Short mmCIF file of C-alpha atoms and ligand atoms in Angstrom, two decimals:
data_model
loop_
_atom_site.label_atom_id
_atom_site.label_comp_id
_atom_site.label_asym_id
_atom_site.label_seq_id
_atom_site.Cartn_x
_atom_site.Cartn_y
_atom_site.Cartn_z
CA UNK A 1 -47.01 11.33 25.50
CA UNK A 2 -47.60 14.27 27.83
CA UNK A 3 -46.99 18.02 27.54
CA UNK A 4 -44.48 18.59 30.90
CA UNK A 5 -43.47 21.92 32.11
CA UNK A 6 -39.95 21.35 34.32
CA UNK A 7 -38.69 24.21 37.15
CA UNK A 8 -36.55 24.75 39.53
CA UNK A 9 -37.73 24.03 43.15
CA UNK A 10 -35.40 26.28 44.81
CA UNK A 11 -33.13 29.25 44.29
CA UNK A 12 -32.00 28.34 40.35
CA UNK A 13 -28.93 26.26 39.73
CA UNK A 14 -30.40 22.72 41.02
CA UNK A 15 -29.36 20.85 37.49
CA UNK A 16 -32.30 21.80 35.51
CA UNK A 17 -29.99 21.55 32.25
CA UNK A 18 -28.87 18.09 33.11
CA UNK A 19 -32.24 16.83 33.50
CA UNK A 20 -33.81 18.51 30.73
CA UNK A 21 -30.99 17.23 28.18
CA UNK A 22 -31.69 14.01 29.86
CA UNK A 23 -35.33 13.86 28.97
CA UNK A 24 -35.33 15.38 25.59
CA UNK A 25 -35.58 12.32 23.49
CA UNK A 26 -38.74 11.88 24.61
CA UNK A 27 -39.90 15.18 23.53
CA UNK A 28 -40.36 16.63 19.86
CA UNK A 29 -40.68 20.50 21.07
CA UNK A 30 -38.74 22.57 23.69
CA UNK A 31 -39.50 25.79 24.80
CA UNK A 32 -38.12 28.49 27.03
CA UNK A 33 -40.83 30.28 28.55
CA UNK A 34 -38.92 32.92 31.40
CA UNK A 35 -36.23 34.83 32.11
CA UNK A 36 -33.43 35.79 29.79
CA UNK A 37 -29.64 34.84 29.61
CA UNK A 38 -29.66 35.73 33.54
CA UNK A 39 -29.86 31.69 33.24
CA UNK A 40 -26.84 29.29 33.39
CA UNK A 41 -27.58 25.35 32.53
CA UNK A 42 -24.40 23.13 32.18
CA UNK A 43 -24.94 19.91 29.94
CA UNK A 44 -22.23 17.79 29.90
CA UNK A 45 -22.38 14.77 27.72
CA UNK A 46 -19.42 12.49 27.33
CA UNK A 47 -16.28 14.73 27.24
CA UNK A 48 -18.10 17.59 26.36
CA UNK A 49 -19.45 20.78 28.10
CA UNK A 50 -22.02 22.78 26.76
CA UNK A 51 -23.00 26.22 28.87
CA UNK A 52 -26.04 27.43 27.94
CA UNK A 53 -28.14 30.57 28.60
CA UNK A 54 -31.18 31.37 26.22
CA UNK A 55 -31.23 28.28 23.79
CA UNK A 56 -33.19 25.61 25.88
CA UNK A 57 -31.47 22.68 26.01
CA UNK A 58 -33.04 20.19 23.61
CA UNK A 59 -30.67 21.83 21.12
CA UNK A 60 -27.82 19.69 21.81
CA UNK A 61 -30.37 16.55 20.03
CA UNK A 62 -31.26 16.49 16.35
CA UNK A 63 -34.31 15.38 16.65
CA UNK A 64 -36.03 18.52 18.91
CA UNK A 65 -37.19 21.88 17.56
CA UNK A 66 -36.15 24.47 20.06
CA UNK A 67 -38.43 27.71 20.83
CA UNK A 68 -37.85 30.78 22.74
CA UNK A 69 -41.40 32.17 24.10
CA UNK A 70 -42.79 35.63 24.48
CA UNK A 71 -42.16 35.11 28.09
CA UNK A 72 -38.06 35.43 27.55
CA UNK A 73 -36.12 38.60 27.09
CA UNK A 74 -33.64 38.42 24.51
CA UNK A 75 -30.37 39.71 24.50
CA UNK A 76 -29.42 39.68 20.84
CA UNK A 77 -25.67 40.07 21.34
CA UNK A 78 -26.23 36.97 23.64
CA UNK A 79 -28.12 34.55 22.03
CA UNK A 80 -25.88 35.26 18.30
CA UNK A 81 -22.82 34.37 20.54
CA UNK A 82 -24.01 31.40 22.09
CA UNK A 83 -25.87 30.41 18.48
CA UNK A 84 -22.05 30.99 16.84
CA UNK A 85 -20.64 28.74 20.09
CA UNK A 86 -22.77 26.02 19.37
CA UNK A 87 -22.16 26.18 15.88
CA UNK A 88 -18.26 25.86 16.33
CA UNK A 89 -18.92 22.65 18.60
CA UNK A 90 -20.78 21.50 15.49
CA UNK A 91 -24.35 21.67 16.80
CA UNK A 92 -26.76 23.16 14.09
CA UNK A 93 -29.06 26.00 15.64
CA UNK A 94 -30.37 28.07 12.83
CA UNK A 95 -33.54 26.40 11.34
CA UNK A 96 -34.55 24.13 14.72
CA UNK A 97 -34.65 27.31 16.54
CA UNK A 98 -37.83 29.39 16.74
CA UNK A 99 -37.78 32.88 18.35
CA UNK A 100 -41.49 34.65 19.42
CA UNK A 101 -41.41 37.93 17.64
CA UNK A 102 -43.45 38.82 21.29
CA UNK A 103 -40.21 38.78 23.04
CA UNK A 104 -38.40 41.14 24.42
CA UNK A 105 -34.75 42.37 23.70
CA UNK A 106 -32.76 43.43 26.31
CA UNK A 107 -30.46 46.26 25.13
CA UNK A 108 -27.21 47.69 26.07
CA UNK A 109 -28.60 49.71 28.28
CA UNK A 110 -30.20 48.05 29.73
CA UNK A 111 -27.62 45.62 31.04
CA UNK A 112 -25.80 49.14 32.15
CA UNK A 113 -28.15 50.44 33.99
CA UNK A 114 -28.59 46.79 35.98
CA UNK A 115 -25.27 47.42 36.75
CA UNK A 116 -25.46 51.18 37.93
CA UNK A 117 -27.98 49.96 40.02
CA UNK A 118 -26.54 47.46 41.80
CA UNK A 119 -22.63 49.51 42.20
CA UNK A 120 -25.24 52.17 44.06
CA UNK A 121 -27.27 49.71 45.83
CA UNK A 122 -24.27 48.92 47.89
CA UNK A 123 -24.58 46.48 51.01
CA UNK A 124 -27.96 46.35 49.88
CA UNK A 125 -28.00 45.33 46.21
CA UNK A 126 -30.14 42.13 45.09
CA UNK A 127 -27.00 40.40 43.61
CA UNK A 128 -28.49 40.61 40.12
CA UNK A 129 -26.28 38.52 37.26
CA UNK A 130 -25.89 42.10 35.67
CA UNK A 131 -27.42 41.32 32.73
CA UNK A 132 -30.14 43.37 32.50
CA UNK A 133 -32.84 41.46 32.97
CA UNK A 134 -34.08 43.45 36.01
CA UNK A 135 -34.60 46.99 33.73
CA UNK A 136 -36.20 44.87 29.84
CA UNK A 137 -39.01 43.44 32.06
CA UNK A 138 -39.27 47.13 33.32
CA UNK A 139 -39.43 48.36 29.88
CA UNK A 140 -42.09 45.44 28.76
CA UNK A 141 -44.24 46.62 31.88
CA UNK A 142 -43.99 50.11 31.07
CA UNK A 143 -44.64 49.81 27.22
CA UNK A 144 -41.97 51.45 26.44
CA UNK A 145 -39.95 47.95 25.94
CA UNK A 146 -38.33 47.07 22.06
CA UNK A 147 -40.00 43.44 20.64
CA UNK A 148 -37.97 41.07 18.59
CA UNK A 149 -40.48 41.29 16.14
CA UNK A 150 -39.35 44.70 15.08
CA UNK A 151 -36.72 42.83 12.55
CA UNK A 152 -38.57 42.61 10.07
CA UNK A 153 -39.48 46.43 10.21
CA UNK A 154 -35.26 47.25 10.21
CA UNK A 155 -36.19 51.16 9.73
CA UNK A 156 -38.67 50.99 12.95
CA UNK A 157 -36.33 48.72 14.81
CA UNK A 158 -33.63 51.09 14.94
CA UNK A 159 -36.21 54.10 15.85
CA UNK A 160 -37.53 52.00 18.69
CA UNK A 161 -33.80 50.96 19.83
CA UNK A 162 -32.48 54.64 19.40
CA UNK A 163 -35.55 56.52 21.51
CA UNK A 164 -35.72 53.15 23.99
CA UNK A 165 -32.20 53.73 24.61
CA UNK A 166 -32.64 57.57 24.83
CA UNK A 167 -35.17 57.07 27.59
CA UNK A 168 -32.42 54.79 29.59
CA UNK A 169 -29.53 57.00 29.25
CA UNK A 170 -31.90 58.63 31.12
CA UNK A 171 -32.07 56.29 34.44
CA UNK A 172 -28.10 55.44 33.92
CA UNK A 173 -27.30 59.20 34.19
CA UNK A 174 -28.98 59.46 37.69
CA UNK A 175 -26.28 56.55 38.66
CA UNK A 176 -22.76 58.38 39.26
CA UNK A 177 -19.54 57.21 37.01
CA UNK A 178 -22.00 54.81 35.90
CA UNK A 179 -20.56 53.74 32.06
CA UNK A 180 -23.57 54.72 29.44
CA UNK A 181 -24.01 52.49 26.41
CA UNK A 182 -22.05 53.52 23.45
CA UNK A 183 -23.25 54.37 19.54
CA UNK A 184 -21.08 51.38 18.27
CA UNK A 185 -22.59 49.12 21.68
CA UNK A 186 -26.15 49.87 20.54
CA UNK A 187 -25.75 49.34 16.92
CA UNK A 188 -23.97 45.97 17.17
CA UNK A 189 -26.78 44.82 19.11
CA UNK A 190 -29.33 46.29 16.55
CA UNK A 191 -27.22 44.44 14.17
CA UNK A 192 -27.28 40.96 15.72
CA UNK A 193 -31.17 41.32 16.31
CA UNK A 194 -31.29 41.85 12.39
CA UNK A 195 -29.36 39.04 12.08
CA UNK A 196 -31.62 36.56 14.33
CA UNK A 197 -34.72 37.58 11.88
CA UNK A 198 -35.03 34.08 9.90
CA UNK A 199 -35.40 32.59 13.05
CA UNK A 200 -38.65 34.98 14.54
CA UNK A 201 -41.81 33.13 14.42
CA UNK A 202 -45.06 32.84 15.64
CA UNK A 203 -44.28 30.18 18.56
CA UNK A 204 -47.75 30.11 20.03
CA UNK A 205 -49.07 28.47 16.57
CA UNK A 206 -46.07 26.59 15.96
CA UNK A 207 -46.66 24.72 19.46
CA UNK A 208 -51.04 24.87 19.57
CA UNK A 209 -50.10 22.83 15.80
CA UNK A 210 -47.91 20.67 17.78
CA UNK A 211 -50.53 20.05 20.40
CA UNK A 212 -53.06 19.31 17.39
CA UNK A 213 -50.13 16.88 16.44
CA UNK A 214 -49.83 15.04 19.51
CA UNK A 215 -46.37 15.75 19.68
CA UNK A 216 -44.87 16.07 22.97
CA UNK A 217 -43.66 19.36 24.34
CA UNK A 218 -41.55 20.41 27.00
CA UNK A 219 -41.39 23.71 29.00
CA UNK A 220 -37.86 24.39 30.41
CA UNK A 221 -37.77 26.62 33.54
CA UNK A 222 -35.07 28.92 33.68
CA UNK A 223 -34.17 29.82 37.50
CA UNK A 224 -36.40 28.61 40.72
CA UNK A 225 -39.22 28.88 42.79
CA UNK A 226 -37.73 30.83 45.01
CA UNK A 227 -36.65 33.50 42.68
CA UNK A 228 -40.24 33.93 41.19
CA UNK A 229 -41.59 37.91 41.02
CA UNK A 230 -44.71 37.25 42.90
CA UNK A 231 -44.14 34.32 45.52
CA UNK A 232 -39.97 34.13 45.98
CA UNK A 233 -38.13 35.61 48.28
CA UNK A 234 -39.19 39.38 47.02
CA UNK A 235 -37.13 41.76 46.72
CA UNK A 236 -34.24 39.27 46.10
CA UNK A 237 -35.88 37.60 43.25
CA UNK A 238 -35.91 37.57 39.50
CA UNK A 239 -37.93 39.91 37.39
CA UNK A 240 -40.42 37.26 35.89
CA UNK A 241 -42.52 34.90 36.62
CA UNK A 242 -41.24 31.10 37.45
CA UNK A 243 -43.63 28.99 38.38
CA UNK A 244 -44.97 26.62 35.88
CA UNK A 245 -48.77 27.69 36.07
CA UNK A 246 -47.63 30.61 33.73
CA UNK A 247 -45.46 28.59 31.06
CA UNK A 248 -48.34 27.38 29.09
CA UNK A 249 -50.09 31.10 29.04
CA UNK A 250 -46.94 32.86 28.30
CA UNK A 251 -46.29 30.93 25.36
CA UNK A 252 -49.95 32.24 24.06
CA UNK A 253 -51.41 28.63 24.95
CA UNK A 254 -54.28 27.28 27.35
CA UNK A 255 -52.77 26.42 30.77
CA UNK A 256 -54.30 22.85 30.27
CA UNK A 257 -52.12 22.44 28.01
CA UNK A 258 -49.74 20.66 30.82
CA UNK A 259 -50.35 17.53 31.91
CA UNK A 260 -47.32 17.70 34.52
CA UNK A 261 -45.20 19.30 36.41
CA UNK A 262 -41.10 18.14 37.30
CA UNK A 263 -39.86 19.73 39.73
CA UNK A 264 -36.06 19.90 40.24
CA UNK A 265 -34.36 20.14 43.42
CA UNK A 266 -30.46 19.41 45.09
CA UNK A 267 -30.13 17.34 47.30
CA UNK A 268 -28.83 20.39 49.45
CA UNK A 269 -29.47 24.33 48.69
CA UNK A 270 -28.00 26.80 47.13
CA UNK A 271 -28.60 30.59 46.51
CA UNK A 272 -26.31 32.94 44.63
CA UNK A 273 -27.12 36.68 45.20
CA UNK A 274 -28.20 38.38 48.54
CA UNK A 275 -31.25 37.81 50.44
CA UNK A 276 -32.30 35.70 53.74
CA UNK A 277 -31.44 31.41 53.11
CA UNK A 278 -32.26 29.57 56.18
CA UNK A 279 -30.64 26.54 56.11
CA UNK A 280 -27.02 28.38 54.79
CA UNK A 281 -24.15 27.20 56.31
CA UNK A 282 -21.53 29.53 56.34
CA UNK A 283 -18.57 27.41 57.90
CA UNK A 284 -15.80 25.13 56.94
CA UNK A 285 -18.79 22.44 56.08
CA UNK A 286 -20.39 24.92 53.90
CA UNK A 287 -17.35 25.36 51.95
CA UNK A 288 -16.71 21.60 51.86
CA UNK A 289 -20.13 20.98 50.22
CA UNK A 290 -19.49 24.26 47.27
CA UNK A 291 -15.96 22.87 46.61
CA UNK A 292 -17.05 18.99 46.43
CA UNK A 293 -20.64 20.37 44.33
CA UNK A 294 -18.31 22.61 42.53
CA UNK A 295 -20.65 25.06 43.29
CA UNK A 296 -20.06 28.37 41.28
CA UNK A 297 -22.20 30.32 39.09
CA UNK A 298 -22.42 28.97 35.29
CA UNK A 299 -23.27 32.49 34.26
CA UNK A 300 -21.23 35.27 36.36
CA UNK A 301 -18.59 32.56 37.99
CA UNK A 302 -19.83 33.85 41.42
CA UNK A 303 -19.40 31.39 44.17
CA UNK A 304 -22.67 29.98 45.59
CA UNK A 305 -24.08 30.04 48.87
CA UNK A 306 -24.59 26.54 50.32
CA UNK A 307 -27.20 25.08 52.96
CA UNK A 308 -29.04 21.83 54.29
CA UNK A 309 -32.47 20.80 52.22
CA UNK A 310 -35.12 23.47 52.99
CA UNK A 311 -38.35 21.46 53.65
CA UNK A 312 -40.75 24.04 54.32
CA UNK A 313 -39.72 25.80 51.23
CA UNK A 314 -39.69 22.96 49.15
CA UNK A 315 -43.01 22.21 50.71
CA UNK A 316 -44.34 25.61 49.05
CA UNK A 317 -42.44 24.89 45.88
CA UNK A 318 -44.81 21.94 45.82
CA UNK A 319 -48.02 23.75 46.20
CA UNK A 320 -47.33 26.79 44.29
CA UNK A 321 -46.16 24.98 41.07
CA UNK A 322 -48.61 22.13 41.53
CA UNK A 323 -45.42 19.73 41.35
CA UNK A 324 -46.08 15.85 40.81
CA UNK A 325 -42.33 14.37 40.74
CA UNK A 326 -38.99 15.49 41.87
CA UNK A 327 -35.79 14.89 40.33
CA UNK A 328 -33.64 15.18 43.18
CA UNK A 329 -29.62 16.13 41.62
CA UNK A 330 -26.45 16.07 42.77
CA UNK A 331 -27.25 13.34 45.93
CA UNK A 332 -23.41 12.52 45.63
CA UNK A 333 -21.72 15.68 46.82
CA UNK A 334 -23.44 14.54 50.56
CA UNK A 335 -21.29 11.01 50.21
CA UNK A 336 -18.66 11.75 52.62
CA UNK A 337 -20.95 13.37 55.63
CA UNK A 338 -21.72 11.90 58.93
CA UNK A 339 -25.02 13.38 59.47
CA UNK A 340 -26.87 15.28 56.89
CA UNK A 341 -29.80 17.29 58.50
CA UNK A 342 -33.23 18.39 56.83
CA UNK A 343 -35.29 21.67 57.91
CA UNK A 344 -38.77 20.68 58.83
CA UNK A 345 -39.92 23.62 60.16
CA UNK A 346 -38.73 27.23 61.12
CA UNK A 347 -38.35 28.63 64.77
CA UNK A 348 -39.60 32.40 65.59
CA UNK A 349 -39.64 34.04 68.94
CA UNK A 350 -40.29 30.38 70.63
CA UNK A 351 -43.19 29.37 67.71
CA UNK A 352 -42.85 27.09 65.46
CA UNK A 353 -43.83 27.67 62.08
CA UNK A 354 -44.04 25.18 58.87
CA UNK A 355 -45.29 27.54 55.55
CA UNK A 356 -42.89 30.06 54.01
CA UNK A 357 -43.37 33.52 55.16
CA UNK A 358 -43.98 36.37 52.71
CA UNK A 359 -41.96 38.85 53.97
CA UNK A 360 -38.32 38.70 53.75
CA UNK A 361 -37.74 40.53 56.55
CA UNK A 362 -39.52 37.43 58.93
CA UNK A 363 -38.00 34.77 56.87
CA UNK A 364 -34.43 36.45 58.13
CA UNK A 365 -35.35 36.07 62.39
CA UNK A 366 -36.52 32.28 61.46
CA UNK A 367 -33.85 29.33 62.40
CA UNK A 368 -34.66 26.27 60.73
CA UNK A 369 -35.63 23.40 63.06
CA UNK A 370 -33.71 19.69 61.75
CA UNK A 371 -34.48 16.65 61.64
CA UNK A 372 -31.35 14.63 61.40
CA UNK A 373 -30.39 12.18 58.93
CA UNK A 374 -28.20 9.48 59.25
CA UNK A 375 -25.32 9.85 56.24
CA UNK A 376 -24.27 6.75 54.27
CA UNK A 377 -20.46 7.65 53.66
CA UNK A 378 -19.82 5.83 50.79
CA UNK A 379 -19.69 6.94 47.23
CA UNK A 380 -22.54 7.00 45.34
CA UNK A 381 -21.47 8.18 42.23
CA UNK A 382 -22.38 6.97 39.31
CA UNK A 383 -25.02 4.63 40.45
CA UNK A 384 -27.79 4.44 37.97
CA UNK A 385 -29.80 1.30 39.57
CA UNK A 386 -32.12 2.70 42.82
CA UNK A 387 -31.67 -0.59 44.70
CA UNK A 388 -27.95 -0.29 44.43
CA UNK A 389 -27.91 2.87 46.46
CA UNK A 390 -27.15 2.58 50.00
CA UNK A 391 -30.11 2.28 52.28
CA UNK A 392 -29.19 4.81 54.52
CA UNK A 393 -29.17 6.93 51.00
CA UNK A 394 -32.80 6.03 49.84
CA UNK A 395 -33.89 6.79 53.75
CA UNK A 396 -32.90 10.06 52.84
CA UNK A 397 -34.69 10.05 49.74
CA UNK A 398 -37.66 8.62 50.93
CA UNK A 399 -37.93 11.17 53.47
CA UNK A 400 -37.84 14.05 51.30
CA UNK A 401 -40.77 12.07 49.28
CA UNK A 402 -42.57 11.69 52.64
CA UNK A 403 -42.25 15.59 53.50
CA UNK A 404 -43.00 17.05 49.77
CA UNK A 405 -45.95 14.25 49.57
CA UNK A 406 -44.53 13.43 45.97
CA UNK A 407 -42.15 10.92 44.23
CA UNK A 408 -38.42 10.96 43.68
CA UNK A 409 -38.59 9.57 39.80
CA UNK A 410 -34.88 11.04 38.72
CA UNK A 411 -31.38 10.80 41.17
CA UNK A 412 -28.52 12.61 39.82
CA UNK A 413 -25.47 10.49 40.71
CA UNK A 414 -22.87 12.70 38.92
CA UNK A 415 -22.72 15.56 36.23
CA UNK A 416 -22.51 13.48 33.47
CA UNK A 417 -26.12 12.33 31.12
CA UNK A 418 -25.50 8.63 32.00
CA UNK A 419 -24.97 9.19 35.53
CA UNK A 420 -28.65 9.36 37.03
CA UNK A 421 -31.20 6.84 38.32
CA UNK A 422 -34.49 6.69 36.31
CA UNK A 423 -37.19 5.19 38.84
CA UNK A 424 -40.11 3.66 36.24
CA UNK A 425 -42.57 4.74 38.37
CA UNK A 426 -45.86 7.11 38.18
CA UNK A 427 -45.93 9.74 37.18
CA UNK A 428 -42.66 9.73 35.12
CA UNK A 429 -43.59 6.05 33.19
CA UNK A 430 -46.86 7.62 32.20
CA UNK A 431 -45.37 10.98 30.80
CA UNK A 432 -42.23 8.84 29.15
CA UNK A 433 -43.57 5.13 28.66
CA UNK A 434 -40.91 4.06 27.03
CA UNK A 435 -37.29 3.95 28.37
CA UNK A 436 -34.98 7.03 27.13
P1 LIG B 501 -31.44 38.86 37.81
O1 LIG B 501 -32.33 37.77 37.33
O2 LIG B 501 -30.14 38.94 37.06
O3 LIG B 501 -32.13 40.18 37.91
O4 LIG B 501 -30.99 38.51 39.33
C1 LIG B 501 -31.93 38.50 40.40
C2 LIG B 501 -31.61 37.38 41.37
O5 LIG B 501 -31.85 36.12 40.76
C3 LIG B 501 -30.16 37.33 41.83
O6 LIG B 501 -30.12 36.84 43.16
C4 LIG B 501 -29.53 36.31 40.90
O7 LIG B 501 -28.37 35.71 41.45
C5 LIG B 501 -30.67 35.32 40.77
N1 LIG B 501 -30.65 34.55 39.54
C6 LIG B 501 -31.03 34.93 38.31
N2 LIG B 501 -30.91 33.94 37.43
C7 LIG B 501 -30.46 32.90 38.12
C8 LIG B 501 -30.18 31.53 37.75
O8 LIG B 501 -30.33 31.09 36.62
N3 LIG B 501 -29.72 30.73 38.75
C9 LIG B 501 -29.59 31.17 40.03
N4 LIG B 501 -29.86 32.42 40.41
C10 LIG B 501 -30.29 33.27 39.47
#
């Protein structure tokens, strides 16, 4: 029985959904603690597909209670539509899922003015997912922000909408042709928040009873390392705060509360959105390795960026999140190639350098020194034993293990639930002792 927080080690999109859904059963509680419906996690399970954005993923099993944490902004048009989705693939939401009256709600305007941003941004806009996620956690920050919390106070909910969205017309109107929120826009949002109300709750209590309980509870990430506020790739980054040192705090509990920390990274990288990726390949093999990951964007469709395994920043994935296992995903799309490489280290006017710069504009002049890995060429998909992989695939494993300095427990061998390798070893067997 542990309390496990789980994030992404790199840029977002490295199967956090997949792994989380994988490990639910062993947890009662489930909380989203960052980040807003900017997020995108694919669970597939059997024939079915379910995208989701703000509902963490223990939804899709009975037997967890689902939170959403002061941490999250909340779009309420959003989460009603994905809550209504759900419900038509026969998944019950409404009464297992508990929403902090803390959090934020992202309005229509602010999703507009995300969007005027970025159209005047030009060349050098961040590649937001446009869904105003950028401008709430401005609003939160500047007090001026609208909390869910508000729905049981209709009357002062739609004061605090109207004047909130006043003040934003505001910032859209300095954009030019940029589209400003309509009446009808702003009161069908006001109108889904009052319909979310029987599910606001006090989610710090709910969990500290939970931890009185002994009951298990995980913390589900929502984008990656490198996307975090204060230590990603700034400005090209997300407007909260990623790492898991702040899930336990933002969710209005002590942060020893955790007693570990998953970290989940591809076997490769990816990045969607602008801003300086090392190890990016931007030839024919690049596109090989998006069209055989099938990687585009859950959330905006966007195509992603792909790249060879980014030690160094994996390395500081490990320190700043304090990260004691890796589930490495997607190890399969690399089947076919001859030589896979891994960075090690950057180069930088002849120096060679091993930590993660701060500054964007240095991380751009660094090329990524490789080590070269022998590939195994034969499928692995599917496998779900560890000795059945091919060697040359667990060398490659092994030496990602050797550079992070922590286990591989979890191998994604394919998108589906039952295709993944479970490796019974510390620290995983003494979060999840017995067999999911
Ligand atoms: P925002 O979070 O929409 O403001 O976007 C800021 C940056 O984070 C952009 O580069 C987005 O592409 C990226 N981003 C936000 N959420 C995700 C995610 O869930 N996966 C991958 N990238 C994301």
């Amino acid at each position: 029985m542990a309390n496990v927080v789980i994030v992404g080690g790199q840029w977002g999109d490295e199967g956090k959904g997949k792994v989380v859904d994988l490990l639910c059963p062993a947890f009662q509680h489930v909380v989203r603690f960052n980040g807003g419906n900017n997020a995108g996690h694919t669970v597939r399970f059997a024939d079915r597909h379910f995208a989701l954005h703000l509902i963490p993923s223990g939804i899709l099993h009975p037997a967890c209670r689902c939170l959403i944490g002061p941490g999250v902004v909340v779009d309420p048009t959003a989460l009603l539509g994905e809550i209504t989705a759900l419900e038509g693939q026969g998944v019950s939401v409404r009464g297992r899922l508990l929403v902090s009256p803390r959090a934020h709600l992202v309005l229509p305007g602010h999703r507009a003015l995300d969007v005027a941003r970025e159209a005047t941004r030009g060349a050098g806009r961040i590649g937001t997912t446009g869904r105003g996620i950028g401008p709430a956690y401005e609003s939160r920050a500047a007090r001026t922000g609208v909390r869910i919390g508000l729905v049981r106070r209709p009357q002062r909910l739609r004061e605090a909408v109207a004047e909130a969205s006043r003040e934003l017309e505001l910032s859209i109107r300095r954009h030019e042709g940029a589209a400003v929120p309509t009446a009808d826009e702003i009161e069908a949002a006001v109108a889904a928040a009052l319909s979310l109300a029987p599910m606001v709750g006090d989610v710090s209590l709910a969990l500290a009873g939970a931890v009185g309980r002994g009951e298990p509870i995980m913390f589900e990430g929502a984008q990656g390392t490198l996307l975090d506020l204060d230590h990603g790739t700034y400005p090209f980054v997300t407007s909260s705060s990623v790492l898991a040192g702040s899930a336990a705090p933002s969710c209005g509990l002590p942060a020893r509360t955790i007693d570990g920390v998953l970290a989940v990274l591809k076997a490769y990288t990816t990045r969607v959105g602008a801003g300086p990726f090392p190890t990016e390949l931007t030839d024919a093999l690049g596109e090989q390795i998006r069209r055989r990951g099938n990687e585009f964007g859950t959330t905006t469709g966007r195509p992603r960026r792909t790249g060879w395994f980014d030690a160094v920043a994996a390395r500081a994935a490990v320190r700043w999140n304090g990260i004691d296992a890796v589930a490495l995903t997607k190890l399969d799309v690399l089947d076919d190639l001859p030589e896979i490489p891994i960075a090690t280290a950057y180069q930088t006017g002849g120096a060679e350098v091993t930590e993660f710069p701060d500054d964007v504009a240095d991380l751009a002049e660094m090329t990524p020194v490789y080590e070269p890995m022998p590939g195994w060429r034969t499928s692995t998909v599917g496998i779900t034993d560890y000795e059945r992989l091919p060697e040359l695939a667990r060398r490659y494993a092994t030496r990602l293990e050797a550079l992070l300095g922590v286990p591989v427990v979890l191998i994604s061998t394919g998108p589906r639930r039952e295709e993944t390798i479970v490796r019974r070893i510390a620290p995983l067997a003494r979060w999840i002792p017995q067999p999911l």
